[in-house]
Amino acid sequence: MNMGWTLAARQGARLLGQGALVAGAVGVLSFAMTRALPGDAAYRIAAGRYGYDMVDTAAADAVRSELGLDRSAAEQLLAWLGDLAHLRLGQSMVSGDPVLEEIAHQLGHTLQLSLVAWLAAMVLGLLLGTWAALQGRHWSTRWIDPACTVLRASPAFLLGVVLMLGLGVHLGWLPVAGHGEPVHLVLPGLALALTLLPGMTQVVRTRLQQVLRSDAFEFAQTKGLPLPAALWRHAAAPLALGTLAYAGMQLVLLVEGVVVIESLVAWPGIGHALVHAVISRDVPMIQGTALAMGLLFVLLNGVMDAAVQWLDPRLREPAGRSAA
Amino acid sequence: MTLAPPPSALRRALLLSAAVSVSTAMAQTGPTTNARVLKVAAPWEIGSLDPSKTGYIFTRLEVTETLVDVDASGQLAPGLAVRWAVSPDQKTWRFALRPGAVFHDGSPVTPEAVVRSLQRALAQPGILKNTPVQRIAAVNGEVQIELKQAFTALPAFLAHNSTQVLAPASFAADNSVQAVVGSGPYKVVRVNAPQKLETAAFEGWTGKRPAVQRVEYLATGRGETRGMLAESGQADLVFTHDAVAIERLKRNPRLQFHTLPIPRTLYLKVNAAHPLLKDIKVRQAISLAIDRPGIAQAILREPKAAATQLFSPGMAEWHVPGLQPLVRDPGRARQLLQEAGWVAGADGLLRKDGRPFKLTLRTFSDRPEQPPMATAIQAQLREVGLDVAVAIMNASDIPAGHQDGSLELALVARNYALVPDPIGSLLQDFSPQGGDWGAMGWQSAQVTSALESLSTTNDPARRSRLRGALSTVLQAELPLIPVAWYQHTATHSKRVGNVSIDPLERSYRISHITWGL
């Protein structure tokens, strides 16, 4: 039991370290990138606040002095890092609301959508990949590879628009856009799941084919174990390990798609917020959203690592032996 | 070496159940009502509850009111104020409030509440700051506004959404807006910023009871999505469509398509002090080289959008029907340039004293039509021998270039309907120093005095003469070269009736809408 806690503590400390590193790097990088954008930030922020038509030099000057944009870059960055050390993310330059509050609201929506998409991709990928592996080179599986290639080549934006046109406009089965009810999750969730599905299917299929060809599996079948039992005994664990690690990596792809899909279906998530923050040059919001995304990556990677270790005792053995 | 044991059955079961089950935590409870809900989609997000920021959403959805309203013909009409009067010296305005008006929290609309809202508006950067307001107070049961100098357009400024009147309960202790408690026919039921807003008919409204009892507003940034919301019938009222979708939407039998010219003009802002642009003949030649109907048809997909003068026909008082229209005539343009001393070289491009005619046209992509329009203008100017480079920059490079004098030509879109009277914009654009978005290196004593007189004169005949004189000077001297008038587009589903679209987008007029089928 002690051993487990030590491990967990070590993992936790490592995660915290990674998180701090990512927070600093993301904050500095997003600040530098925002500074490098052409044009005067004060005009952009004024446009974000009061509307593009109300912007003139006087409004921009008012914004500049109110927000201290005339301070040096180093001063502004140090102030932000100082706030971050106190776990303060500041206020949005456009709305004036605390960044933390806005992010908390958006992150919930993004997590909801991502989770649905990710689980849907896992389930569909497992089913499709398993079926394809078991069928072998059967004619009924020949469409899978071309379909996966087409899906892989299609950006999330295109998949989203096609689904919206097909399921929303022509068939009228699903709402084209909006949020607030569970049904609103289906279309964007499916669009995102489709971006993950090809990779998932192919990994499951390849991994399972390897298992099916292994000596252990052949022996299990030779000794008369029925296929479902043999799969459960000998294929489930290696399959889970292989796919879980891959599914973790797919989160990167997911985040990329979320930014696009959220804007497309008017979903009040963090990707959508990031796009708007960049447009109106809202530096604290850009830093805050990038930070939330970065930390989420660290956290999910940590969870994935822990899940893999938990599933595969071999990875934990050295620690166990030394403790024993 | 021994292989490690496989994961326990418990782990496998947990793993599979995690992979297969779709979490029920995701289920949300949404509003479920039996009442018919009118769904509205537009690109504008609810960035803030503050009237100075995204207050227009609340006036458009008839949640809040302004003292002065605008009727269907664009004329000022009573809003929260039933009548107003100005003192003989034109410096003190008094507004009498509608008797019996109540806020959504049941409290009466008092002059004190109005004064608080207006004073707050005056303290924010915004439209009221551009007026000579000196003092706002509640006097004898009325709202009294004292001016430093006469300013006849004041009521028009009080129709702007940033001057909307909120109940005292709307403000937190630090004077920030914590809730939008207005006095309009609809009250806010739920704000799910930045995209969703739900309203319901207000029981305390003393006017005609609206047929639409519940409204759901969805801010939908992407034009493709708005088009699909309209086509699928999932939104009843959709504003601002992509130019490429217009033909398809017009053909849809379930939709009624609307297009209206709005008081927004796309024009070339010209640095008239620039050595190459100082000569009025050159500015006229540029104007004659532009194929406005071609640009309107190909880029805006609306032939009516070709500008023949600065102010569109939608601006009834400002559009001058008798004005000689701006047309295309490349032959005349070449002739004018020749008269100005420009001679074509071997490559067809013009030179004077061995120096080529070379300029940079700045524009920005906040409005997607602008960059293609700039390149079309570039090609058309090249036809008459002018070498113009297009630079797609940030919108802020226009005012910045104006301030430091580096700007040569810019393609911009100017909104003249910030307040129902464009005098607000014009005073900025044609001030003696020019304006960030208006004239540059150009001034006219006649325009300055016409604007001055317009701000202080009430006599309709004189005002009309002044507007005509102003338009004539602008048309002749071309400190700004009009290209196109913006068109406002909207669709509504045929399950609703009595829909009218406000070209100024001040109100979605939902309280007038009836249910059709």
PDB file of C-alpha atoms in Angstrom, chain A residues 111-275:
ATOM      1  CA  LEU A 111     -14.493  19.105 -21.865  1.00  0.00           C
ATOM      2  CA  GLN A 112     -18.035  17.945 -22.380  1.00  0.00           C
ATOM      3  CA  LEU A 113     -17.733  18.038 -26.143  1.00  0.00           C
ATOM      4  CA  SER A 114     -14.236  16.533 -26.189  1.00  0.00           C
ATOM      5  CA  LEU A 115     -15.197  13.716 -23.870  1.00  0.00           C
ATOM      6  CA  VAL A 116     -18.178  12.759 -25.994  1.00  0.00           C
ATOM      7  CA  ALA A 117     -16.069  12.861 -29.157  1.00  0.00           C
ATOM      8  CA  TRP A 118     -13.209  10.930 -27.613  1.00  0.00           C
ATOM      9  CA  LEU A 119     -15.397   8.204 -26.149  1.00  0.00           C
ATOM     10  CA  ALA A 120     -17.371   7.909 -29.385  1.00  0.00           C
ATOM     11  CA  ALA A 121     -14.131   7.555 -31.356  1.00  0.00           C
ATOM     12  CA  MET A 122     -12.827   4.938 -28.887  1.00  0.00           C
ATOM     13  CA  VAL A 123     -15.992   2.862 -28.999  1.00  0.00           C
ATOM     14  CA  LEU A 124     -16.468   3.082 -32.751  1.00  0.00           C
ATOM     15  CA  GLY A 125     -12.758   2.527 -33.371  1.00  0.00           C
ATOM     16  CA  LEU A 126     -12.680  -0.533 -31.111  1.00  0.00           C
ATOM     17  CA  LEU A 127     -15.754  -2.041 -32.740  1.00  0.00           C
ATOM     18  CA  LEU A 128     -14.684  -1.308 -36.302  1.00  0.00           C
ATOM     19  CA  GLY A 129     -11.023  -2.256 -35.758  1.00  0.00           C
ATOM     20  CA  THR A 130     -11.912  -5.501 -33.973  1.00  0.00           C
ATOM     21  CA  TRP A 131     -14.392  -6.478 -36.630  1.00  0.00           C
ATOM     22  CA  ALA A 132     -11.882  -5.707 -39.408  1.00  0.00           C
ATOM     23  CA  ALA A 133      -9.141  -7.724 -37.681  1.00  0.00           C
ATOM     24  CA  LEU A 134     -11.402 -10.717 -37.153  1.00  0.00           C
ATOM     25  CA  GLN A 135     -12.649 -10.662 -40.736  1.00  0.00           C
ATOM     26  CA  GLY A 136      -9.078 -10.662 -42.040  1.00  0.00           C
ATOM     27  CA  ARG A 137      -8.904 -10.039 -45.743  1.00  0.00           C
ATOM     28  CA  HIS A 138     -12.595 -10.596 -46.260  1.00  0.00           C
ATOM     29  CA  TRP A 139     -14.230  -8.518 -49.048  1.00  0.00           C
ATOM     30  CA  SER A 140     -16.584  -6.847 -46.607  1.00  0.00           C
ATOM     31  CA  THR A 141     -13.710  -4.970 -44.958  1.00  0.00           C
ATOM     32  CA  ARG A 142     -12.123  -3.615 -48.110  1.00  0.00           C
ATOM     33  CA  TRP A 143     -13.858  -0.235 -47.801  1.00  0.00           C
ATOM     34  CA  ILE A 144     -12.341   0.475 -44.402  1.00  0.00           C
ATOM     35  CA  ASP A 145      -8.889   1.565 -45.544  1.00  0.00           C
ATOM     36  CA  PRO A 146     -10.069   3.935 -48.292  1.00  0.00           C
ATOM     37  CA  ALA A 147     -12.703   5.360 -45.948  1.00  0.00           C
ATOM     38  CA  CYS A 148     -10.062   5.920 -43.261  1.00  0.00           C
ATOM     39  CA  THR A 149      -7.800   7.630 -45.782  1.00  0.00           C
ATOM     40  CA  VAL A 150     -10.565   9.978 -46.887  1.00  0.00           C
ATOM     41  CA  LEU A 151     -11.500  10.808 -43.282  1.00  0.00           C
ATOM     42  CA  ARG A 152      -7.853  11.394 -42.386  1.00  0.00           C
ATOM     43  CA  ALA A 153      -7.457  13.781 -45.276  1.00  0.00           C
ATOM     44  CA  SER A 154     -10.580  15.733 -44.352  1.00  0.00           C
ATOM     45  CA  PRO A 155     -10.152  18.700 -42.024  1.00  0.00           C
ATOM     46  CA  ALA A 156     -12.544  18.987 -39.092  1.00  0.00           C
ATOM     47  CA  PHE A 157     -14.117  22.055 -40.672  1.00  0.00           C
ATOM     48  CA  LEU A 158     -15.118  20.106 -43.782  1.00  0.00           C
ATOM     49  CA  LEU A 159     -16.443  17.158 -41.777  1.00  0.00           C
ATOM     50  CA  GLY A 160     -18.451  19.556 -39.651  1.00  0.00           C
ATOM     51  CA  VAL A 161     -19.991  21.337 -42.623  1.00  0.00           C
ATOM     52  CA  VAL A 162     -20.834  18.053 -44.383  1.00  0.00           C
ATOM     53  CA  LEU A 163     -22.551  16.682 -41.271  1.00  0.00           C
ATOM     54  CA  MET A 164     -24.400  19.942 -40.712  1.00  0.00           C
ATOM     55  CA  LEU A 165     -25.638  19.925 -44.296  1.00  0.00           C
ATOM     56  CA  GLY A 166     -26.547  16.252 -44.312  1.00  0.00           C
ATOM     57  CA  LEU A 167     -27.925  15.593 -40.833  1.00  0.00           C
ATOM     58  CA  GLY A 168     -29.019  19.122 -40.014  1.00  0.00           C
ATOM     59  CA  VAL A 169     -30.305  20.758 -43.184  1.00  0.00           C
ATOM     60  CA  HIS A 170     -31.338  17.903 -45.488  1.00  0.00           C
ATOM     61  CA  LEU A 171     -32.508  15.255 -43.050  1.00  0.00           C
ATOM     62  CA  GLY A 172     -33.410  17.614 -40.242  1.00  0.00           C
ATOM     63  CA  TRP A 173     -32.443  15.034 -37.616  1.00  0.00           C
ATOM     64  CA  LEU A 174     -30.096  17.176 -35.581  1.00  0.00           C
ATOM     65  CA  PRO A 175     -29.740  20.851 -34.727  1.00  0.00           C
ATOM     66  CA  VAL A 176     -27.254  22.570 -37.018  1.00  0.00           C
ATOM     67  CA  ALA A 177     -25.841  24.702 -34.218  1.00  0.00           C
ATOM     68  CA  GLY A 178     -26.449  25.760 -30.657  1.00  0.00           C
ATOM     69  CA  HIS A 179     -25.965  24.371 -27.185  1.00  0.00           C
ATOM     70  CA  GLY A 180     -27.880  23.779 -23.991  1.00  0.00           C
ATOM     71  CA  GLU A 181     -29.515  20.419 -24.571  1.00  0.00           C
ATOM     72  CA  PRO A 182     -27.919  16.960 -24.855  1.00  0.00           C
ATOM     73  CA  VAL A 183     -28.962  16.661 -28.502  1.00  0.00           C
ATOM     74  CA  HIS A 184     -26.713  19.579 -29.358  1.00  0.00           C
ATOM     75  CA  LEU A 185     -23.704  17.442 -28.452  1.00  0.00           C
ATOM     76  CA  VAL A 186     -24.369  14.838 -31.109  1.00  0.00           C
ATOM     77  CA  LEU A 187     -23.401  16.604 -34.307  1.00  0.00           C
ATOM     78  CA  PRO A 188     -20.208  18.360 -33.166  1.00  0.00           C
ATOM     79  CA  GLY A 189     -19.286  15.265 -31.138  1.00  0.00           C
ATOM     80  CA  LEU A 190     -19.644  13.090 -34.208  1.00  0.00           C
ATOM     81  CA  ALA A 191     -17.669  15.505 -36.393  1.00  0.00           C
ATOM     82  CA  LEU A 192     -14.796  15.440 -33.920  1.00  0.00           C
ATOM     83  CA  ALA A 193     -15.044  11.687 -33.431  1.00  0.00           C
ATOM     84  CA  LEU A 194     -14.705  11.211 -37.181  1.00  0.00           C
ATOM     85  CA  THR A 195     -11.383  13.017 -37.132  1.00  0.00           C
ATOM     86  CA  LEU A 196     -10.087  10.530 -34.544  1.00  0.00           C
ATOM     87  CA  LEU A 197     -11.774   7.428 -35.869  1.00  0.00           C
ATOM     88  CA  PRO A 198      -9.408   6.453 -38.723  1.00  0.00           C
ATOM     89  CA  GLY A 199      -6.320   6.369 -36.520  1.00  0.00           C
ATOM     90  CA  MET A 200      -8.135   4.508 -33.771  1.00  0.00           C
ATOM     91  CA  THR A 201      -9.549   1.900 -36.144  1.00  0.00           C
ATOM     92  CA  GLN A 202      -6.211   1.240 -37.760  1.00  0.00           C
ATOM     93  CA  VAL A 203      -4.346   0.939 -34.461  1.00  0.00           C
ATOM     94  CA  VAL A 204      -6.925  -1.488 -33.050  1.00  0.00           C
ATOM     95  CA  ARG A 205      -6.916  -3.525 -36.219  1.00  0.00           C
ATOM     96  CA  THR A 206      -3.117  -3.814 -36.451  1.00  0.00           C
ATOM     97  CA  ARG A 207      -2.678  -4.516 -32.752  1.00  0.00           C
ATOM     98  CA  LEU A 208      -5.363  -7.166 -32.763  1.00  0.00           C
ATOM     99  CA  GLN A 209      -3.982  -8.803 -35.893  1.00  0.00           C
ATOM    100  CA  GLN A 210      -0.629  -9.120 -34.093  1.00  0.00           C
ATOM    101  CA  VAL A 211      -2.337 -10.728 -31.134  1.00  0.00           C
ATOM    102  CA  LEU A 212      -4.334 -13.098 -33.318  1.00  0.00           C
ATOM    103  CA  ARG A 213      -1.108 -14.280 -34.932  1.00  0.00           C
ATOM    104  CA  SER A 214       0.686 -14.745 -31.594  1.00  0.00           C
ATOM    105  CA  ASP A 215       1.600 -18.209 -30.289  1.00  0.00           C
ATOM    106  CA  ALA A 216      -0.321 -17.680 -27.065  1.00  0.00           C
ATOM    107  CA  PHE A 217      -3.538 -16.932 -28.906  1.00  0.00           C
ATOM    108  CA  GLU A 218      -3.118 -19.810 -31.333  1.00  0.00           C
ATOM    109  CA  PHE A 219      -2.436 -22.152 -28.433  1.00  0.00           C
ATOM    110  CA  ALA A 220      -5.548 -20.918 -26.638  1.00  0.00           C
ATOM    111  CA  GLN A 221      -7.622 -21.721 -29.660  1.00  0.00           C
ATOM    112  CA  THR A 222      -5.900 -25.067 -30.194  1.00  0.00           C
ATOM    113  CA  LYS A 223      -6.724 -26.096 -26.678  1.00  0.00           C
ATOM    114  CA  GLY A 224     -10.371 -25.412 -27.507  1.00  0.00           C
ATOM    115  CA  LEU A 225     -11.079 -22.047 -25.887  1.00  0.00           C
ATOM    116  CA  PRO A 226     -14.027 -20.406 -27.700  1.00  0.00           C
ATOM    117  CA  LEU A 227     -13.132 -17.242 -29.625  1.00  0.00           C
ATOM    118  CA  PRO A 228     -14.838 -14.721 -27.293  1.00  0.00           C
ATOM    119  CA  ALA A 229     -13.153 -16.261 -24.256  1.00  0.00           C
ATOM    120  CA  ALA A 230      -9.802 -16.402 -26.029  1.00  0.00           C
ATOM    121  CA  LEU A 231     -10.117 -12.758 -27.049  1.00  0.00           C
ATOM    122  CA  TRP A 232     -11.040 -11.738 -23.531  1.00  0.00           C
ATOM    123  CA  ARG A 233      -8.182 -13.702 -21.955  1.00  0.00           C
ATOM    124  CA  HIS A 234      -5.381 -12.980 -24.371  1.00  0.00           C
ATOM    125  CA  ALA A 235      -6.270  -9.988 -26.506  1.00  0.00           C
ATOM    126  CA  ALA A 236      -8.052  -7.530 -24.211  1.00  0.00           C
ATOM    127  CA  ALA A 237      -5.013  -6.480 -22.175  1.00  0.00           C
ATOM    128  CA  PRO A 238      -2.474  -5.929 -24.966  1.00  0.00           C
ATOM    129  CA  LEU A 239      -5.164  -4.251 -27.029  1.00  0.00           C
ATOM    130  CA  ALA A 240      -6.080  -1.932 -24.185  1.00  0.00           C
ATOM    131  CA  LEU A 241      -2.450  -1.003 -23.559  1.00  0.00           C
ATOM    132  CA  GLY A 242      -1.735  -0.264 -27.196  1.00  0.00           C
ATOM    133  CA  THR A 243      -4.859   1.694 -27.854  1.00  0.00           C
ATOM    134  CA  LEU A 244      -4.862   3.658 -24.607  1.00  0.00           C
ATOM    135  CA  ALA A 245      -1.427   5.084 -25.312  1.00  0.00           C
ATOM    136  CA  TYR A 246      -2.526   5.969 -28.816  1.00  0.00           C
ATOM    137  CA  ALA A 247      -5.813   7.467 -27.628  1.00  0.00           C
ATOM    138  CA  GLY A 248      -3.799   9.739 -25.340  1.00  0.00           C
ATOM    139  CA  MET A 249      -1.846  11.022 -28.290  1.00  0.00           C
ATOM    140  CA  GLN A 250      -5.038  11.673 -30.189  1.00  0.00           C
ATOM    141  CA  LEU A 251      -5.956  14.364 -27.692  1.00  0.00           C
ATOM    142  CA  VAL A 252      -3.667  16.693 -29.630  1.00  0.00           C
ATOM    143  CA  LEU A 253      -5.719  16.101 -32.744  1.00  0.00           C
ATOM    144  CA  LEU A 254      -8.861  16.577 -30.723  1.00  0.00           C
ATOM    145  CA  VAL A 255      -7.838  19.985 -29.400  1.00  0.00           C
ATOM    146  CA  GLU A 256      -7.017  21.124 -32.920  1.00  0.00           C
ATOM    147  CA  GLY A 257     -10.453  20.076 -34.132  1.00  0.00           C
ATOM    148  CA  VAL A 258     -12.299  21.541 -31.150  1.00  0.00           C
ATOM    149  CA  VAL A 259     -11.094  25.061 -31.984  1.00  0.00           C
ATOM    150  CA  VAL A 260     -12.637  24.790 -35.452  1.00  0.00           C
ATOM    151  CA  ILE A 261     -15.824  22.895 -34.606  1.00  0.00           C
ATOM    152  CA  GLU A 262     -16.720  25.149 -31.680  1.00  0.00           C
ATOM    153  CA  SER A 263     -16.701  28.205 -33.906  1.00  0.00           C
ATOM    154  CA  LEU A 264     -18.691  26.369 -36.535  1.00  0.00           C
ATOM    155  CA  VAL A 265     -21.556  25.257 -34.294  1.00  0.00           C
ATOM    156  CA  ALA A 266     -21.570  28.263 -31.954  1.00  0.00           C
ATOM    157  CA  TRP A 267     -20.309  26.239 -28.981  1.00  0.00           C
ATOM    158  CA  PRO A 268     -19.191  28.420 -26.048  1.00  0.00           C
ATOM    159  CA  GLY A 269     -15.966  26.539 -25.442  1.00  0.00           C
ATOM    160  CA  ILE A 270     -12.359  27.400 -24.935  1.00  0.00           C
ATOM    161  CA  GLY A 271     -11.336  26.975 -28.583  1.00  0.00           C
ATOM    162  CA  HIS A 272     -13.954  29.454 -29.646  1.00  0.00           C
ATOM    163  CA  ALA A 273     -12.833  31.815 -26.891  1.00  0.00           C
ATOM    164  CA  LEU A 274      -9.214  31.536 -27.994  1.00  0.00           C
ATOM    165  CA  VAL A 275     -10.099  32.511 -31.570  1.00  0.00           C
TER     166      VAL A 275
END
